[in-house]
Amino acid sequence: MVLCFLCIRLKDGFAEGKDLVVTAMASMGEDQICALKDIRVHLFRFLSGISDFLFVDEKIPEKIQKAAANSNSNNLTLDEVREALIRQEDTIVFRLIQRANFPVNSPTYDEKFASFSGSLLQFVVKETEALQSKVGRYENPEEQPFSPENLPPSLVPPQADPPVLHPAAASININEKIWDFYFNQLLPLFAVPGDDGNYASTASSDLDCLQAISRRIHYGYYVAEVKFKDAPQDYEPAIRAQDREGLMKLLTFEAVEEMVKKRVEKKAAVFGQDVCLVDNGNGKYKVDPSVVSRLYGEWIMPLTKLVQVEYLLRRLD
Ligand SMILES: O=C(O)C(=O)C[C@]1(C(=O)O)C=C[C@@H](O)C=C1
């Protein structure tokens, strides 16, 4: 009942064109969040189906959690984890396309833009993550916050499934690096210069991109765990020697990386083409497919590997 009410208010809020934070806050007062404590069935997952503005839209981790829980994790295969990475490509490409609907909109990032301290972007990130934390987003290991200071605790009961990952995963958050490359290198490659005044939408769209990219990169925990379980005899000596380079070599598959870059380039071309009734062969894309390939080749895959190395270095602790 409470959930239905919440969904309707969320939908109405967006239909009225309210901005993300206002809608979320208006929809979920503290009382409602507390009332939701009694609903024990994966509230977070349920809500994710309602609004991908607010919550994650990937359900793969749950499948992976189950596969691993059903046995001593031999069920969890590298193919399954790679399948999850492939599905996340779609989310990333679509979110970039969404962000490309707006120009750069630099006032979004201006620290003196409004009466709150910091930029509009920082405000949206902090407030959105606080709400999402209350409904359990950060109970999922691959979800790492960009504004981790003073996050409120989850009000949702923890999932009963036995954990798949080594607890060290929780201490690995490389979002500062993601934030840095996204704003300083990637954004200027696909957002056109200009200002259309849509600052709140721009900020929430940036956060959507950041969260999808961050989830994909921190998914490296699962990739590393599967690789370790598949061949502990290969990984243990390098872990004991704390040999970063050795680990990096062991977990790198260049042929797979080439395939990934080609596939995401193709996805960006297919998902982001201008559709006309008459094919005029203009070949105009909403986001340049070569930028998406670069995103993966220069940042996403190297950082996913960094997460894997960091995880493996702590895997025997
Ligand atoms: O598929 C793997 O084996 C991964 O480790 C994932 C990944 C990637 O980020 O896509 C990273 C490193 C490999 O070299 C290939 C691909």
mmCIF file of C-alpha atoms and ligand atoms in Angstrom:
data_model
loop_
_atom_site.group_PDB
_atom_site.id
_atom_site.type_symbol
_atom_site.label_atom_id
_atom_site.label_comp_id
_atom_site.label_asym_id
_atom_site.label_seq_id
_atom_site.Cartn_x
_atom_site.Cartn_y
_atom_site.Cartn_z
ATOM 1 C CA MET A 1 0.000 0.000 0.000
ATOM 2 C CA VAL A 2 2.707 2.384 1.046
ATOM 3 C CA LEU A 3 4.710 1.326 -2.005
ATOM 4 C CA CYS A 4 1.806 1.939 -4.379
ATOM 5 C CA PHE A 5 1.311 5.380 -2.920
ATOM 6 C CA LEU A 6 5.001 6.065 -3.264
ATOM 7 C CA CYS A 7 5.100 4.892 -6.896
ATOM 8 C CA ILE A 8 2.162 7.041 -7.870
ATOM 9 C CA ARG A 9 3.677 10.108 -6.228
ATOM 10 C CA LEU A 10 7.012 9.460 -7.893
ATOM 11 C CA LYS A 11 5.415 9.062 -11.295
ATOM 12 C CA ASP A 12 3.212 12.118 -10.823
ATOM 13 C CA GLY A 13 6.182 14.144 -9.728
ATOM 14 C CA PHE A 14 8.111 13.347 -12.828
ATOM 15 C CA ALA A 15 5.053 13.827 -15.030
ATOM 16 C CA GLU A 16 4.736 17.336 -13.614
ATOM 17 C CA GLY A 17 8.319 17.943 -14.560
ATOM 18 C CA LYS A 18 9.577 18.342 -11.004
ATOM 19 C CA ASP A 19 13.245 17.892 -10.605
ATOM 20 C CA LEU A 20 14.776 14.712 -9.207
ATOM 21 C CA VAL A 21 15.488 15.736 -5.636
ATOM 22 C CA VAL A 22 12.262 17.608 -5.072
ATOM 23 C CA THR A 23 10.241 14.699 -6.419
ATOM 24 C CA ALA A 24 12.117 12.117 -4.412
ATOM 25 C CA MET A 25 11.924 14.036 -1.171
ATOM 26 C CA ALA A 26 8.273 14.904 -1.607
ATOM 27 C CA SER A 27 7.515 11.273 -2.369
ATOM 28 C CA MET A 28 9.378 9.752 0.549
ATOM 29 C CA GLY A 29 9.085 11.445 3.883
ATOM 30 C CA GLU A 30 10.933 9.973 6.853
ATOM 31 C CA ASP A 31 7.696 8.347 8.093
ATOM 32 C CA GLN A 32 7.157 6.517 4.845
ATOM 33 C CA ILE A 33 10.708 5.293 4.760
ATOM 34 C CA CYS A 34 10.312 3.980 8.315
ATOM 35 C CA ALA A 35 7.049 2.282 7.409
ATOM 36 C CA LEU A 36 8.843 0.496 4.596
ATOM 37 C CA LYS A 37 11.112 -1.169 7.142
ATOM 38 C CA ASP A 38 8.482 -3.869 7.633
ATOM 39 C CA ILE A 39 8.471 -4.926 4.013
ATOM 40 C CA ARG A 40 11.139 -7.564 3.899
ATOM 41 C CA VAL A 41 11.199 -8.521 0.242
ATOM 42 C CA HIS A 42 13.962 -6.801 -1.695
ATOM 43 C CA LEU A 43 12.436 -3.369 -1.558
ATOM 44 C CA PHE A 44 15.383 -1.861 -3.303
ATOM 45 C CA ARG A 45 15.084 -4.214 -6.275
ATOM 46 C CA PHE A 46 11.365 -3.598 -6.492
ATOM 47 C CA LEU A 47 11.762 0.130 -6.560
ATOM 48 C CA SER A 48 14.409 -0.161 -9.224
ATOM 49 C CA GLY A 49 11.730 -1.280 -11.647
ATOM 50 C CA ILE A 50 9.714 1.851 -10.951
ATOM 51 C CA SER A 51 12.113 4.646 -11.602
ATOM 52 C CA ASP A 52 15.528 4.275 -13.085
ATOM 53 C CA PHE A 53 15.983 7.955 -12.363
ATOM 54 C CA LEU A 54 16.350 7.114 -8.716
ATOM 55 C CA PHE A 55 17.526 3.554 -8.506
ATOM 56 C CA VAL A 56 19.635 0.928 -10.179
ATOM 57 C CA ASP A 57 18.174 -0.877 -13.147
ATOM 58 C CA GLU A 58 20.504 -3.856 -13.232
ATOM 59 C CA LYS A 59 19.139 -7.044 -11.737
ATOM 60 C CA ILE A 60 22.125 -9.177 -12.631
ATOM 61 C CA PRO A 61 23.835 -8.988 -9.250
ATOM 62 C CA GLU A 62 20.886 -10.735 -7.644
ATOM 63 C CA LYS A 63 21.172 -13.579 -10.151
ATOM 64 C CA ILE A 64 24.850 -13.787 -9.486
ATOM 65 C CA GLN A 65 24.326 -13.731 -5.733
ATOM 66 C CA LYS A 66 21.886 -16.650 -6.117
ATOM 67 C CA ALA A 67 24.138 -18.651 -8.433
ATOM 68 C CA ALA A 68 26.932 -18.341 -5.954
ATOM 69 C CA ALA A 69 24.776 -19.045 -2.944
ATOM 70 C CA ASN A 70 23.470 -22.284 -4.445
ATOM 71 C CA SER A 71 26.838 -23.969 -4.243
ATOM 72 C CA ASN A 72 30.326 -23.223 -3.121
ATOM 73 C CA SER A 73 30.314 -20.598 -5.859
ATOM 74 C CA ASN A 74 31.396 -23.038 -8.581
ATOM 75 C CA ASN A 75 28.092 -22.127 -10.255
ATOM 76 C CA LEU A 76 29.259 -18.600 -10.782
ATOM 77 C CA THR A 77 31.152 -18.559 -14.039
ATOM 78 C CA LEU A 78 33.258 -15.980 -15.810
ATOM 79 C CA ASP A 79 30.774 -16.157 -18.693
ATOM 80 C CA GLU A 80 27.927 -15.164 -16.387
ATOM 81 C CA VAL A 81 29.858 -12.255 -14.981
ATOM 82 C CA ARG A 82 30.858 -11.132 -18.483
ATOM 83 C CA GLU A 83 27.199 -11.379 -19.512
ATOM 84 C CA ALA A 84 26.374 -8.943 -16.702
ATOM 85 C CA LEU A 85 29.049 -6.559 -17.969
ATOM 86 C CA ILE A 86 27.604 -6.756 -21.477
ATOM 87 C CA ARG A 87 24.130 -5.833 -20.235
ATOM 88 C CA GLN A 88 25.512 -2.869 -18.360
ATOM 89 C CA GLU A 89 26.924 -1.542 -21.639
ATOM 90 C CA ASP A 90 23.372 -0.804 -22.783
ATOM 91 C CA THR A 91 22.678 1.260 -19.673
ATOM 92 C CA ILE A 92 25.888 3.224 -20.061
ATOM 93 C CA VAL A 93 25.303 3.981 -23.744
ATOM 94 C CA PHE A 94 21.711 5.079 -23.140
ATOM 95 C CA ARG A 95 22.697 7.327 -20.240
ATOM 96 C CA LEU A 96 25.374 9.024 -22.313
ATOM 97 C CA ILE A 97 22.804 9.592 -25.047
ATOM 98 C CA GLN A 98 20.484 11.102 -22.457
ATOM 99 C CA ARG A 99 23.196 13.437 -21.173
ATOM 100 C CA ALA A 100 24.029 14.452 -24.735
ATOM 101 C CA ASN A 101 20.519 15.920 -24.987
ATOM 102 C CA PHE A 102 21.848 18.841 -22.950
ATOM 103 C CA PRO A 103 24.776 21.095 -23.705
ATOM 104 C CA VAL A 104 27.571 21.401 -21.174
ATOM 105 C CA ASN A 105 25.475 23.784 -19.000
ATOM 106 C CA SER A 106 28.399 24.998 -16.931
ATOM 107 C CA PRO A 107 26.318 26.782 -14.191
ATOM 108 C CA THR A 108 25.451 23.236 -13.000
ATOM 109 C CA TYR A 109 29.037 22.996 -11.769
ATOM 110 C CA ASP A 110 29.414 26.543 -10.460
ATOM 111 C CA GLU A 111 30.084 26.510 -6.712
ATOM 112 C CA LYS A 112 28.398 29.893 -6.277
ATOM 113 C CA PHE A 113 25.278 29.080 -8.279
ATOM 114 C CA ALA A 114 22.708 28.794 -5.468
ATOM 115 C CA SER A 115 22.210 29.432 -1.766
ATOM 116 C CA PHE A 116 23.375 25.954 -0.678
ATOM 117 C CA SER A 117 27.065 25.322 -0.289
ATOM 118 C CA GLY A 118 28.799 23.788 -3.304
ATOM 119 C CA SER A 119 27.512 23.344 -6.841
ATOM 120 C CA LEU A 120 24.066 22.205 -7.933
ATOM 121 C CA LEU A 121 25.682 18.970 -9.091
ATOM 122 C CA GLN A 122 27.237 18.346 -5.664
ATOM 123 C CA PHE A 123 23.905 19.082 -4.005
ATOM 124 C CA VAL A 124 22.006 16.678 -6.267
ATOM 125 C CA VAL A 125 24.616 13.954 -5.751
ATOM 126 C CA LYS A 126 24.634 14.324 -1.969
ATOM 127 C CA GLU A 127 20.854 14.473 -1.533
ATOM 128 C CA THR A 128 20.138 11.691 -4.037
ATOM 129 C CA GLU A 129 22.715 9.380 -2.533
ATOM 130 C CA ALA A 130 21.398 10.047 0.982
ATOM 131 C CA LEU A 131 17.918 8.979 -0.078
ATOM 132 C CA GLN A 132 19.207 5.976 -1.997
ATOM 133 C CA SER A 133 21.296 4.936 0.983
ATOM 134 C CA LYS A 134 18.187 4.879 3.169
ATOM 135 C CA VAL A 135 16.509 2.465 0.779
ATOM 136 C CA GLY A 136 19.489 0.162 0.609
ATOM 137 C CA ARG A 137 21.396 1.054 -2.555
ATOM 138 C CA TYR A 138 24.774 0.781 -0.884
ATOM 139 C CA GLU A 139 24.015 -2.612 0.607
ATOM 140 C CA ASN A 140 25.007 -3.924 -2.830
ATOM 141 C CA PRO A 141 28.796 -4.191 -2.912
ATOM 142 C CA GLU A 142 29.102 -2.927 -6.497
ATOM 143 C CA GLU A 143 27.240 0.270 -5.618
ATOM 144 C CA GLN A 144 29.733 2.776 -4.272
ATOM 145 C CA PRO A 145 28.722 6.334 -3.344
ATOM 146 C CA PHE A 146 30.321 9.465 -4.772
ATOM 147 C CA SER A 147 29.544 11.375 -1.592
ATOM 148 C CA PRO A 148 30.256 8.794 1.123
ATOM 149 C CA GLU A 149 30.657 11.242 4.024
ATOM 150 C CA ASN A 150 27.821 11.053 6.557
ATOM 151 C CA LEU A 151 25.567 8.842 4.436
ATOM 152 C CA PRO A 152 22.482 7.809 6.432
ATOM 153 C CA PRO A 153 22.226 4.073 7.171
ATOM 154 C CA SER A 154 19.955 1.751 5.232
ATOM 155 C CA LEU A 155 16.472 1.406 6.706
ATOM 156 C CA VAL A 156 15.835 -1.745 4.726
ATOM 157 C CA PRO A 157 16.509 -5.192 6.232
ATOM 158 C CA PRO A 158 19.688 -6.786 4.857
ATOM 159 C CA GLN A 159 19.388 -9.594 2.315
ATOM 160 C CA ALA A 160 19.674 -13.094 3.731
ATOM 161 C CA ASP A 161 21.879 -14.490 0.922
ATOM 162 C CA PRO A 162 25.376 -15.459 2.005
ATOM 163 C CA PRO A 163 27.930 -12.965 0.703
ATOM 164 C CA VAL A 164 29.779 -13.893 -2.500
ATOM 165 C CA LEU A 165 32.648 -11.468 -2.152
ATOM 166 C CA HIS A 166 35.484 -11.140 0.295
ATOM 167 C CA PRO A 167 34.631 -8.334 2.778
ATOM 168 C CA ALA A 168 37.599 -6.356 1.426
ATOM 169 C CA ALA A 169 35.386 -5.281 -1.489
ATOM 170 C CA ALA A 170 33.647 -2.785 0.789
ATOM 171 C CA SER A 171 36.879 -0.837 1.271
ATOM 172 C CA ILE A 172 37.564 -0.348 -2.451
ATOM 173 C CA ASN A 173 35.914 2.767 -3.832
ATOM 174 C CA ILE A 174 37.619 4.438 -6.800
ATOM 175 C CA ASN A 175 34.862 6.962 -7.509
ATOM 176 C CA GLU A 176 37.241 9.915 -7.184
ATOM 177 C CA LYS A 177 39.063 8.701 -10.286
ATOM 178 C CA ILE A 178 35.745 8.147 -12.090
ATOM 179 C CA TRP A 179 34.510 11.631 -11.184
ATOM 180 C CA ASP A 180 37.767 13.128 -12.385
ATOM 181 C CA PHE A 181 37.866 11.496 -15.823
ATOM 182 C CA TYR A 182 34.125 11.937 -16.387
ATOM 183 C CA PHE A 183 34.096 15.708 -15.871
ATOM 184 C CA ASN A 184 37.581 16.607 -17.033
ATOM 185 C CA GLN A 185 38.007 14.343 -20.035
ATOM 186 C CA LEU A 186 34.876 12.515 -21.112
ATOM 187 C CA LEU A 187 32.106 15.117 -20.836
ATOM 188 C CA PRO A 188 33.775 17.635 -23.183
ATOM 189 C CA LEU A 189 33.999 14.855 -25.786
ATOM 190 C CA PHE A 190 30.263 14.294 -26.062
ATOM 191 C CA ALA A 191 28.369 17.300 -24.632
ATOM 192 C CA VAL A 192 28.257 20.281 -26.975
ATOM 193 C CA PRO A 193 29.272 23.686 -25.587
ATOM 194 C CA GLY A 194 26.353 25.890 -24.567
ATOM 195 C CA ASP A 195 23.718 26.642 -21.973
ATOM 196 C CA ASP A 196 19.999 25.795 -22.252
ATOM 197 C CA GLY A 197 19.132 26.453 -18.594
ATOM 198 C CA ASN A 198 18.242 22.831 -17.745
ATOM 199 C CA TYR A 199 20.655 22.617 -14.845
ATOM 200 C CA ALA A 200 18.773 20.257 -12.522
ATOM 201 C CA SER A 201 18.176 17.760 -15.342
ATOM 202 C CA THR A 202 21.794 18.074 -16.355
ATOM 203 C CA ALA A 203 22.955 17.296 -12.814
ATOM 204 C CA SER A 204 20.715 14.267 -12.456
ATOM 205 C CA SER A 205 21.745 13.047 -15.894
ATOM 206 C CA ASP A 206 25.407 13.364 -14.912
ATOM 207 C CA LEU A 207 24.708 11.359 -11.785
ATOM 208 C CA ASP A 208 22.955 8.681 -13.862
ATOM 209 C CA CYS A 209 26.048 8.382 -16.073
ATOM 210 C CA LEU A 210 28.430 8.368 -13.110
ATOM 211 C CA GLN A 211 26.474 5.694 -11.277
ATOM 212 C CA ALA A 212 26.218 3.401 -14.312
ATOM 213 C CA ILE A 213 29.929 3.747 -15.025
ATOM 214 C CA SER A 214 30.861 3.291 -11.366
ATOM 215 C CA ARG A 215 28.734 0.175 -11.006
ATOM 216 C CA ARG A 216 30.350 -1.316 -14.105
ATOM 217 C CA ILE A 217 33.838 -0.571 -12.844
ATOM 218 C CA HIS A 218 33.244 -1.819 -9.289
ATOM 219 C CA TYR A 219 31.785 -4.965 -10.795
ATOM 220 C CA GLY A 220 35.443 -5.843 -11.089
ATOM 221 C CA TYR A 221 35.070 -7.378 -7.598
ATOM 222 C CA TYR A 222 32.956 -10.175 -9.072
ATOM 223 C CA VAL A 223 35.234 -10.671 -12.067
ATOM 224 C CA ALA A 224 38.227 -10.970 -9.750
ATOM 225 C CA GLU A 225 36.448 -13.309 -7.346
ATOM 226 C CA VAL A 226 35.499 -15.710 -10.149
ATOM 227 C CA LYS A 227 38.976 -15.651 -11.638
ATOM 228 C CA PHE A 228 40.498 -16.317 -8.222
ATOM 229 C CA LYS A 229 38.107 -19.206 -7.494
ATOM 230 C CA ASP A 230 38.769 -20.696 -10.941
ATOM 231 C CA ALA A 231 42.547 -20.728 -10.513
ATOM 232 C CA PRO A 232 43.708 -20.076 -6.941
ATOM 233 C CA GLN A 233 47.002 -21.799 -7.707
ATOM 234 C CA ASP A 234 47.775 -19.066 -10.294
ATOM 235 C CA TYR A 235 46.694 -16.107 -8.197
ATOM 236 C CA GLU A 236 47.869 -17.025 -4.688
ATOM 237 C CA PRO A 237 51.618 -16.612 -5.269
ATOM 238 C CA ALA A 238 51.129 -13.156 -6.805
ATOM 239 C CA ILE A 239 48.772 -12.164 -3.964
ATOM 240 C CA ARG A 240 51.213 -13.341 -1.289
ATOM 241 C CA ALA A 241 53.982 -11.400 -3.034
ATOM 242 C CA GLN A 242 51.620 -8.367 -3.361
ATOM 243 C CA ASP A 243 52.706 -8.323 -7.001
ATOM 244 C CA ARG A 244 50.447 -5.780 -8.726
ATOM 245 C CA GLU A 245 52.011 -6.179 -12.137
ATOM 246 C CA GLY A 246 51.848 -9.957 -11.979
ATOM 247 C CA LEU A 247 48.166 -9.820 -11.022
ATOM 248 C CA MET A 248 47.435 -7.325 -13.794
ATOM 249 C CA LYS A 249 49.010 -9.683 -16.338
ATOM 250 C CA LEU A 250 47.109 -12.688 -15.043
ATOM 251 C CA LEU A 251 43.721 -11.008 -15.278
ATOM 252 C CA THR A 252 44.158 -9.232 -18.605
ATOM 253 C CA PHE A 253 42.633 -10.667 -21.790
ATOM 254 C CA GLU A 254 43.492 -8.366 -24.652
ATOM 255 C CA ALA A 255 41.292 -10.161 -27.191
ATOM 256 C CA VAL A 256 38.285 -9.706 -24.873
ATOM 257 C CA GLU A 257 39.057 -6.013 -24.496
ATOM 258 C CA GLU A 258 39.162 -5.553 -28.281
ATOM 259 C CA MET A 259 35.783 -7.246 -28.594
ATOM 260 C CA VAL A 260 34.304 -5.049 -25.877
ATOM 261 C CA LYS A 261 35.503 -1.856 -27.588
ATOM 262 C CA LYS A 262 34.043 -2.945 -30.939
ATOM 263 C CA ARG A 263 30.747 -3.991 -29.400
ATOM 264 C CA VAL A 264 30.168 -0.763 -27.475
ATOM 265 C CA GLU A 265 31.048 1.270 -30.552
ATOM 266 C CA LYS A 266 28.421 -0.656 -32.469
ATOM 267 C CA LYS A 267 25.857 -0.225 -29.688
ATOM 268 C CA ALA A 268 26.426 3.530 -29.672
ATOM 269 C CA ALA A 269 25.894 3.574 -33.447
ATOM 270 C CA VAL A 270 22.692 1.516 -33.260
ATOM 271 C CA PHE A 271 21.119 3.064 -30.140
ATOM 272 C CA GLY A 272 22.152 6.617 -30.941
ATOM 273 C CA GLN A 273 21.325 6.968 -34.610
ATOM 274 C CA ASP A 274 18.893 9.599 -35.767
ATOM 275 C CA VAL A 275 15.916 7.648 -37.035
ATOM 276 C CA CYS A 276 14.281 9.068 -40.186
ATOM 277 C CA LEU A 277 11.447 7.571 -42.192
ATOM 278 C CA VAL A 278 13.505 8.002 -45.313
ATOM 279 C CA ASP A 279 17.064 6.840 -44.903
ATOM 280 C CA ASN A 280 19.092 9.840 -46.016
ATOM 281 C CA GLY A 281 22.380 8.194 -45.076
ATOM 282 C CA ASN A 282 23.359 11.144 -42.898
ATOM 283 C CA GLY A 283 25.020 8.858 -40.369
ATOM 284 C CA LYS A 284 24.495 11.323 -37.515
ATOM 285 C CA TYR A 285 24.818 9.909 -34.019
ATOM 286 C CA LYS A 286 23.690 11.347 -30.685
ATOM 287 C CA VAL A 287 26.986 10.297 -29.155
ATOM 288 C CA ASP A 288 29.997 9.674 -31.376
ATOM 289 C CA PRO A 289 30.493 5.859 -31.277
ATOM 290 C CA SER A 290 34.259 6.284 -31.243
ATOM 291 C CA VAL A 291 33.948 8.256 -27.983
ATOM 292 C CA VAL A 292 32.157 5.299 -26.381
ATOM 293 C CA SER A 293 34.894 2.976 -27.597
ATOM 294 C CA ARG A 294 37.470 5.360 -26.087
ATOM 295 C CA LEU A 295 35.519 5.524 -22.846
ATOM 296 C CA TYR A 296 35.884 1.771 -22.515
ATOM 297 C CA GLY A 297 39.441 1.501 -23.791
ATOM 298 C CA GLU A 298 40.924 4.412 -21.843
ATOM 299 C CA TRP A 299 38.915 4.462 -18.643
ATOM 300 C CA ILE A 300 36.298 1.800 -17.971
ATOM 301 C CA MET A 301 38.381 -1.311 -18.643
ATOM 302 C CA PRO A 302 41.629 -0.028 -17.080
ATOM 303 C CA LEU A 303 39.715 1.015 -13.956
ATOM 304 C CA THR A 304 37.815 -2.293 -13.826
ATOM 305 C CA LYS A 305 41.212 -3.967 -13.871
ATOM 306 C CA LEU A 306 42.422 -1.658 -11.108
ATOM 307 C CA VAL A 307 39.448 -2.724 -8.963
ATOM 308 C CA GLN A 308 40.295 -6.358 -9.688
ATOM 309 C CA VAL A 309 43.913 -5.881 -8.648
ATOM 310 C CA GLU A 310 42.953 -4.004 -5.472
ATOM 311 C CA TYR A 311 40.465 -6.723 -4.585
ATOM 312 C CA LEU A 312 42.893 -9.566 -5.238
ATOM 313 C CA LEU A 313 45.651 -7.914 -3.218
ATOM 314 C CA ARG A 314 43.308 -8.161 -0.199
ATOM 315 C CA ARG A 315 41.722 -11.496 -1.142
ATOM 316 C CA LEU A 316 43.748 -13.601 1.329
ATOM 317 C CA ASP A 317 43.483 -11.179 4.285
HETATM 318 O O1 LIG B 1 36.374 -10.189 -18.993
HETATM 319 C C1 LIG B 1 37.325 -10.142 -18.211
HETATM 320 O O2 LIG B 1 38.092 -11.102 -18.041
HETATM 321 C C2 LIG B 1 37.560 -8.944 -17.438
HETATM 322 O O3 LIG B 1 38.433 -8.928 -16.587
HETATM 323 C C3 LIG B 1 36.789 -7.717 -17.727
HETATM 324 C C4 LIG B 1 37.549 -6.787 -18.666
HETATM 325 C C5 LIG B 1 36.615 -5.559 -18.877
HETATM 326 O O4 LIG B 1 36.694 -4.633 -18.098
HETATM 327 O O5 LIG B 1 35.773 -5.647 -19.783
HETATM 328 C C6 LIG B 1 38.799 -6.362 -17.998
HETATM 329 C C7 LIG B 1 39.971 -7.002 -18.245
HETATM 330 C C8 LIG B 1 40.158 -7.979 -19.304
HETATM 331 O O6 LIG B 1 41.347 -7.755 -19.977
HETATM 332 C C9 LIG B 1 39.003 -8.050 -20.209
HETATM 333 C C10 LIG B 1 37.820 -7.449 -19.946
#
